[in-house]
Short mmCIF file of C-alpha atoms in Angstrom, two decimals:
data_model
loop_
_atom_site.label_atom_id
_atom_site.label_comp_id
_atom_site.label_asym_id
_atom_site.label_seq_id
_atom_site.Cartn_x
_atom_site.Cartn_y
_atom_site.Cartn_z
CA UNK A 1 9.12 -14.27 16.95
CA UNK A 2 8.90 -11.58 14.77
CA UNK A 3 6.72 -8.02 15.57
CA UNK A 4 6.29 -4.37 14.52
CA UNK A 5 5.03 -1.59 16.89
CA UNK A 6 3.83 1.77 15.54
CA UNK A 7 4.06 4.44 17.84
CA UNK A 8 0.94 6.73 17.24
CA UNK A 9 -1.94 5.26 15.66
CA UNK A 10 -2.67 9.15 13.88
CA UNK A 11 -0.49 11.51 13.19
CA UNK A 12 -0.95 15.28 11.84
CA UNK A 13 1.38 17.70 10.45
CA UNK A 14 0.97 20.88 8.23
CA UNK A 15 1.73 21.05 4.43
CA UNK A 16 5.36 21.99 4.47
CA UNK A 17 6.44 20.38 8.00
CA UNK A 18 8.42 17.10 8.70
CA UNK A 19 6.85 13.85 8.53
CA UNK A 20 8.30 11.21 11.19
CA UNK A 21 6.78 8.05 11.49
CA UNK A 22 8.09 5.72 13.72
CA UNK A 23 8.25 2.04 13.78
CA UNK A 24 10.61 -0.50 16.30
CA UNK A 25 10.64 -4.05 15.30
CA UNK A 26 11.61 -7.16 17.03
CA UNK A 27 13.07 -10.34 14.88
CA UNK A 28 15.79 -12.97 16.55
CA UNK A 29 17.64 -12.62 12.52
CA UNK A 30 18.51 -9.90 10.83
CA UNK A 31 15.56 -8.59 9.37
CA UNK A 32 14.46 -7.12 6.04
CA UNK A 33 12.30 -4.17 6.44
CA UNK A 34 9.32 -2.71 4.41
CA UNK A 35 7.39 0.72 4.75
CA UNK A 36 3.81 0.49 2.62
CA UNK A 37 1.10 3.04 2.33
CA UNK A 38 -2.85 2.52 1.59
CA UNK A 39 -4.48 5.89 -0.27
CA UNK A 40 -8.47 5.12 0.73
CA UNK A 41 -10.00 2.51 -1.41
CA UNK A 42 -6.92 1.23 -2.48
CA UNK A 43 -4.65 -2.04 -2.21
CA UNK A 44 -1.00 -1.32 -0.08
CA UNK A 45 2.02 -0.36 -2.05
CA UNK A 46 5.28 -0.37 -1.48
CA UNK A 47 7.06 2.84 -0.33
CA UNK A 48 10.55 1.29 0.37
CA UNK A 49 12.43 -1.41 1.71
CA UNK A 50 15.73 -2.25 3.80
CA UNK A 51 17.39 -5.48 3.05
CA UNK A 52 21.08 -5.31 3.24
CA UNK A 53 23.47 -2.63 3.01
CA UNK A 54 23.09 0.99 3.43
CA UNK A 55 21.15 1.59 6.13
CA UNK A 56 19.04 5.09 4.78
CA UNK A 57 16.98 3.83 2.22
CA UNK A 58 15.03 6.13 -0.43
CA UNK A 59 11.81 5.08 -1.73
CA UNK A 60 8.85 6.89 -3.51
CA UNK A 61 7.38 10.15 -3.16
CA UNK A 62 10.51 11.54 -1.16
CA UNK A 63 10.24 9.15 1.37
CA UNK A 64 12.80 7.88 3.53
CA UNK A 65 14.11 5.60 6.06
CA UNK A 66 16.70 4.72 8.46
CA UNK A 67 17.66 1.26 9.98
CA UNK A 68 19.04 1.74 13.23
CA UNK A 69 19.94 -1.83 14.74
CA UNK A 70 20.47 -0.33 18.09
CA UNK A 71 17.77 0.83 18.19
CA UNK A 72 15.63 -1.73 16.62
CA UNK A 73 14.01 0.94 14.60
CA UNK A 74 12.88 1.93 11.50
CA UNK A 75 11.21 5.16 11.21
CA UNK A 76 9.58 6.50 8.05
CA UNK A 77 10.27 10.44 7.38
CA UNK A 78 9.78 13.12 4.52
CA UNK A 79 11.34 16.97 4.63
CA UNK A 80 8.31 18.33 3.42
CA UNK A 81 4.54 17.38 3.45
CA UNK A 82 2.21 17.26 1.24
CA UNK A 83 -1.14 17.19 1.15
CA UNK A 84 -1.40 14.18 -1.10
CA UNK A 85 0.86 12.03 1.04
CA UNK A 86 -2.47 11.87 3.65
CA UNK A 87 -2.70 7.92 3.84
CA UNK A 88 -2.60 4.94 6.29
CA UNK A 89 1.21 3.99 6.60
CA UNK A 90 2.37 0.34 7.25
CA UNK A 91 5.49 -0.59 8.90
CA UNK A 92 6.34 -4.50 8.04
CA UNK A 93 9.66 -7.06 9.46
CA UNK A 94 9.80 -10.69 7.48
CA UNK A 95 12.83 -12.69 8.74
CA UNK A 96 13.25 -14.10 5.71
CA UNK A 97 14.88 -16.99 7.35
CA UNK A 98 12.81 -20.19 7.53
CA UNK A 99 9.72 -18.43 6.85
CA UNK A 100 8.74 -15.32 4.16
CA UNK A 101 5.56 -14.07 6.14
CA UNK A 102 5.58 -10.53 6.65
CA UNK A 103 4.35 -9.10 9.74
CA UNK A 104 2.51 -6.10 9.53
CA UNK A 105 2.05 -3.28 12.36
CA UNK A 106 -0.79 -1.66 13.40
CA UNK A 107 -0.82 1.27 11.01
CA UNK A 108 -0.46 5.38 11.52
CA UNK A 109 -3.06 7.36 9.87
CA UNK A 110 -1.15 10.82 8.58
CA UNK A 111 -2.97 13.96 7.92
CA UNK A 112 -2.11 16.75 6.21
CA UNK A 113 -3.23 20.46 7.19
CA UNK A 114 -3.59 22.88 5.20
CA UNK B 1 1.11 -7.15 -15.57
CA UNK B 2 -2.41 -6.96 -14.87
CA UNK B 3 -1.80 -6.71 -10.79
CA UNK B 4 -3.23 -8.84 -8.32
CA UNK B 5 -6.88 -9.74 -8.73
CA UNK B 6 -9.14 -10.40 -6.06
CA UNK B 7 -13.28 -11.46 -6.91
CA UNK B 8 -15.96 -10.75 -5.35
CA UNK B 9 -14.90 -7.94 -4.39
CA UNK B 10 -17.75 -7.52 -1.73
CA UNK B 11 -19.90 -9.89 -0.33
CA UNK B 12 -22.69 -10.05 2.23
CA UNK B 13 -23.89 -13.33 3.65
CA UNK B 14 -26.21 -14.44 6.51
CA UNK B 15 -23.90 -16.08 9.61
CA UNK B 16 -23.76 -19.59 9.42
CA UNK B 17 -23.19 -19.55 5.79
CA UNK B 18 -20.20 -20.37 3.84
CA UNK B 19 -18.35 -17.99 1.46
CA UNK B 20 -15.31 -18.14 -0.86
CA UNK B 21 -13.08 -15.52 -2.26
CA UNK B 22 -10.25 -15.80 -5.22
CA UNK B 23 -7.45 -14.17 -6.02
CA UNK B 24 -5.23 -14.23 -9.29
CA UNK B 25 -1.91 -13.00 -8.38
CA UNK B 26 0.08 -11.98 -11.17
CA UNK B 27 1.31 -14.47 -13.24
CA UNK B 28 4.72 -14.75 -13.11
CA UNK B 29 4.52 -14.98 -9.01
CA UNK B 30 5.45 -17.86 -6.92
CA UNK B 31 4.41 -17.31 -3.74
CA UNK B 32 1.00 -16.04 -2.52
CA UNK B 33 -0.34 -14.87 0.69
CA UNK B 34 -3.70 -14.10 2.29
CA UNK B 35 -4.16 -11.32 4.69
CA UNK B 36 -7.60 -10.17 6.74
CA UNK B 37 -7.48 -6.30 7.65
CA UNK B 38 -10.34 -5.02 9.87
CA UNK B 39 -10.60 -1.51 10.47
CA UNK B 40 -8.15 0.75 12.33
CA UNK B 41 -5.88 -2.56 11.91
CA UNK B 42 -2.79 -3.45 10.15
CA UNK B 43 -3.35 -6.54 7.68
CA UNK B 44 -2.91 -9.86 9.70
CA UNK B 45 -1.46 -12.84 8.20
CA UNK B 46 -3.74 -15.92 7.52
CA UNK B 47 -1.78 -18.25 5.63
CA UNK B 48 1.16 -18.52 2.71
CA UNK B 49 1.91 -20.78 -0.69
CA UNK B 50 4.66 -20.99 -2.28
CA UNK B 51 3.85 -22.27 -5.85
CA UNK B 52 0.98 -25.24 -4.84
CA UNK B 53 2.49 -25.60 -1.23
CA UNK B 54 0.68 -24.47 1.42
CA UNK B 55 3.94 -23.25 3.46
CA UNK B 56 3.02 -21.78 6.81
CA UNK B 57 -0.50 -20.92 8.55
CA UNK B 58 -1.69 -18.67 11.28
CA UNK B 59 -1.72 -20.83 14.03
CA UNK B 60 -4.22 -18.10 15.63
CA UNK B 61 -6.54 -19.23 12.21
CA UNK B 62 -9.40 -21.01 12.90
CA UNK B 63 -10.50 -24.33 11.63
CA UNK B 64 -13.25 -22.84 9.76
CA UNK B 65 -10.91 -21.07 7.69
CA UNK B 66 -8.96 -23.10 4.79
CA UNK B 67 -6.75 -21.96 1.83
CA UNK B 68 -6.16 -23.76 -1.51
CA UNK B 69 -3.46 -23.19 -4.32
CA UNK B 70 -4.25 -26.16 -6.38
CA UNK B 71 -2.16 -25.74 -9.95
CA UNK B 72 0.34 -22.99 -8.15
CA UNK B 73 -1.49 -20.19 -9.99
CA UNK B 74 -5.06 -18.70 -8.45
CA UNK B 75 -5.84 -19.59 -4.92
CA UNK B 76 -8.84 -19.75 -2.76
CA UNK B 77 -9.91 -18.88 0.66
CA UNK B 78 -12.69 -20.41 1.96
CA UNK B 79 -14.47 -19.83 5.64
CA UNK B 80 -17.30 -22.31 6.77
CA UNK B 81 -19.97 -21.36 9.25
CA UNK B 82 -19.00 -17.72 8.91
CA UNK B 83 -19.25 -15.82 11.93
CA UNK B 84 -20.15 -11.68 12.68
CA UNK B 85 -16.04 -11.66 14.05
CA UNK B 86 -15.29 -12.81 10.28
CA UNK B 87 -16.14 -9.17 8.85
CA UNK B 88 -13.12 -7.89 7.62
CA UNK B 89 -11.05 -7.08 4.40
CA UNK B 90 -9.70 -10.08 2.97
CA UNK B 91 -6.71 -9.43 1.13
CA UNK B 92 -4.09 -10.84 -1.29
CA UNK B 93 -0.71 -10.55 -1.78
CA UNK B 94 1.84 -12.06 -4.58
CA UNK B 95 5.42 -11.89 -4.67
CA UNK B 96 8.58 -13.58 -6.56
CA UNK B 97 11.15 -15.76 -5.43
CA UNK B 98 14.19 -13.98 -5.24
CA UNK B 99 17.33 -13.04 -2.47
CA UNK B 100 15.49 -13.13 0.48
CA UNK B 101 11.86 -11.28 0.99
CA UNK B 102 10.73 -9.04 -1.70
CA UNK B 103 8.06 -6.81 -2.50
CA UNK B 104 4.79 -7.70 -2.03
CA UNK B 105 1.83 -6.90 -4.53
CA UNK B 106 -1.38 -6.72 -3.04
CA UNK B 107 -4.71 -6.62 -4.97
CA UNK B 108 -7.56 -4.21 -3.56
CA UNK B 109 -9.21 -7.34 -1.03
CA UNK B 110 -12.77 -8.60 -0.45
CA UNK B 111 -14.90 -7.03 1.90
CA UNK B 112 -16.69 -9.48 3.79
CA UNK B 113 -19.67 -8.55 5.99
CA UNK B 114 -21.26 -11.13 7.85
CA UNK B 115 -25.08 -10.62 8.86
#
């Protein structure tokens, strides 16, 4: 069966620093792999995605993300903060085989400091 | 493309009572999917259509719970005998058929509160 853990229910960083989010995964397929973000009062949008292929994927808003089978991981960074990336992040596995649910983790709150 | 549409988009009811929610996806969308997010919680899947079928449901969903797609266009989720646990965001998703899992599009969900 397929799951998502999210390491760190709230992270905080200062404008400027690194953001690392991390995510690990567990699917018995290959799995396709989706980062989403919810700004407050508003539905979840996609940031990015990993299907096949290259395994650093680019999304929006200088996001990006690395697949690392070995490590059944998929963290979410970004050089630079900003304060307008403060949101609730989403890590998500489907399978994709048998079955196109999508199974969402737990979420990471990110702050932004001035 | 209008986005995902999701009505009411709050409602309050007494426990006991039975509520419904909608949600237009966008049009050109085959499959559909209901979610239920409560707070400090990633969204947790309920249930799934592709076109009219109802493909796959939460086996952790209760009985009270039930999900139509009638025409393969708007669906609706209905909960009998609601219950104070059944607060929660109720939120929709749409997506097209394509090579494997794509994007989802969620609307902005219906609150439910449950008295």
């Amino acid at each position: 069966a397929q799951s998502v853990t999210q390491l760190g229910s709230h992270v905080s960083v200062s404008e400027g620093a690194l953001v690392l989010l991390r995510c690990n995964y567990s699917s018995s397929v290959p799995p396709y792999l989706f980062w989403y973000v919810q700004y407050p009062n508003q539905g979840l949008q996609l940031l990015l995605k990993y299907t096949t292929g290259a395994t650093l994927v680019k999304g929006i808003n200088g996001f990006e993300a690395e697949f690392k089978k070995s490590e059944t991981s998929f963290h979410l960074t970004k050089p630079s903060a900003h304060m307008s990336d403060a949101a609730e992040y989403f890590c998500a596995v489907s399978e994709g085989s048998g079955t196109y649910k999508y199974i969402f983790g737990t979420g990471t709150r990110l702050k932004v400091l001035a | 493309d209008t986005g995902v549409s999701q009505d009411p988009r709050h409602k309050i009811t007494k426990r006991g009572q039975n509520v419904t929610f909608r949600c237009d996806p966008i049009s050109e969308h085959n499959r559909l999917y209901w979610y239920r997010q409560t707070l400090g919680q990633g969204p947790e899947f309920l249930t799934y259509f592709q076109n009219e079928a109802q493909l796959e449901k939460s086996r952790l969903l209760s009985d009270r719970f039930s999900a139509e797609r009638p025409k393969g266009s708007f669906s609706t989720l209905e909960i009998q005998r609601t219950e104070q646990g059944d607060s929660a965001m109720y939120l929709c998703a749409s997506s097209r058929i394509g090579v494997g899992p794509g994007e989802l599009f969620f609307g902005e969900g219906s609150r439910l509160t449950v008295l």
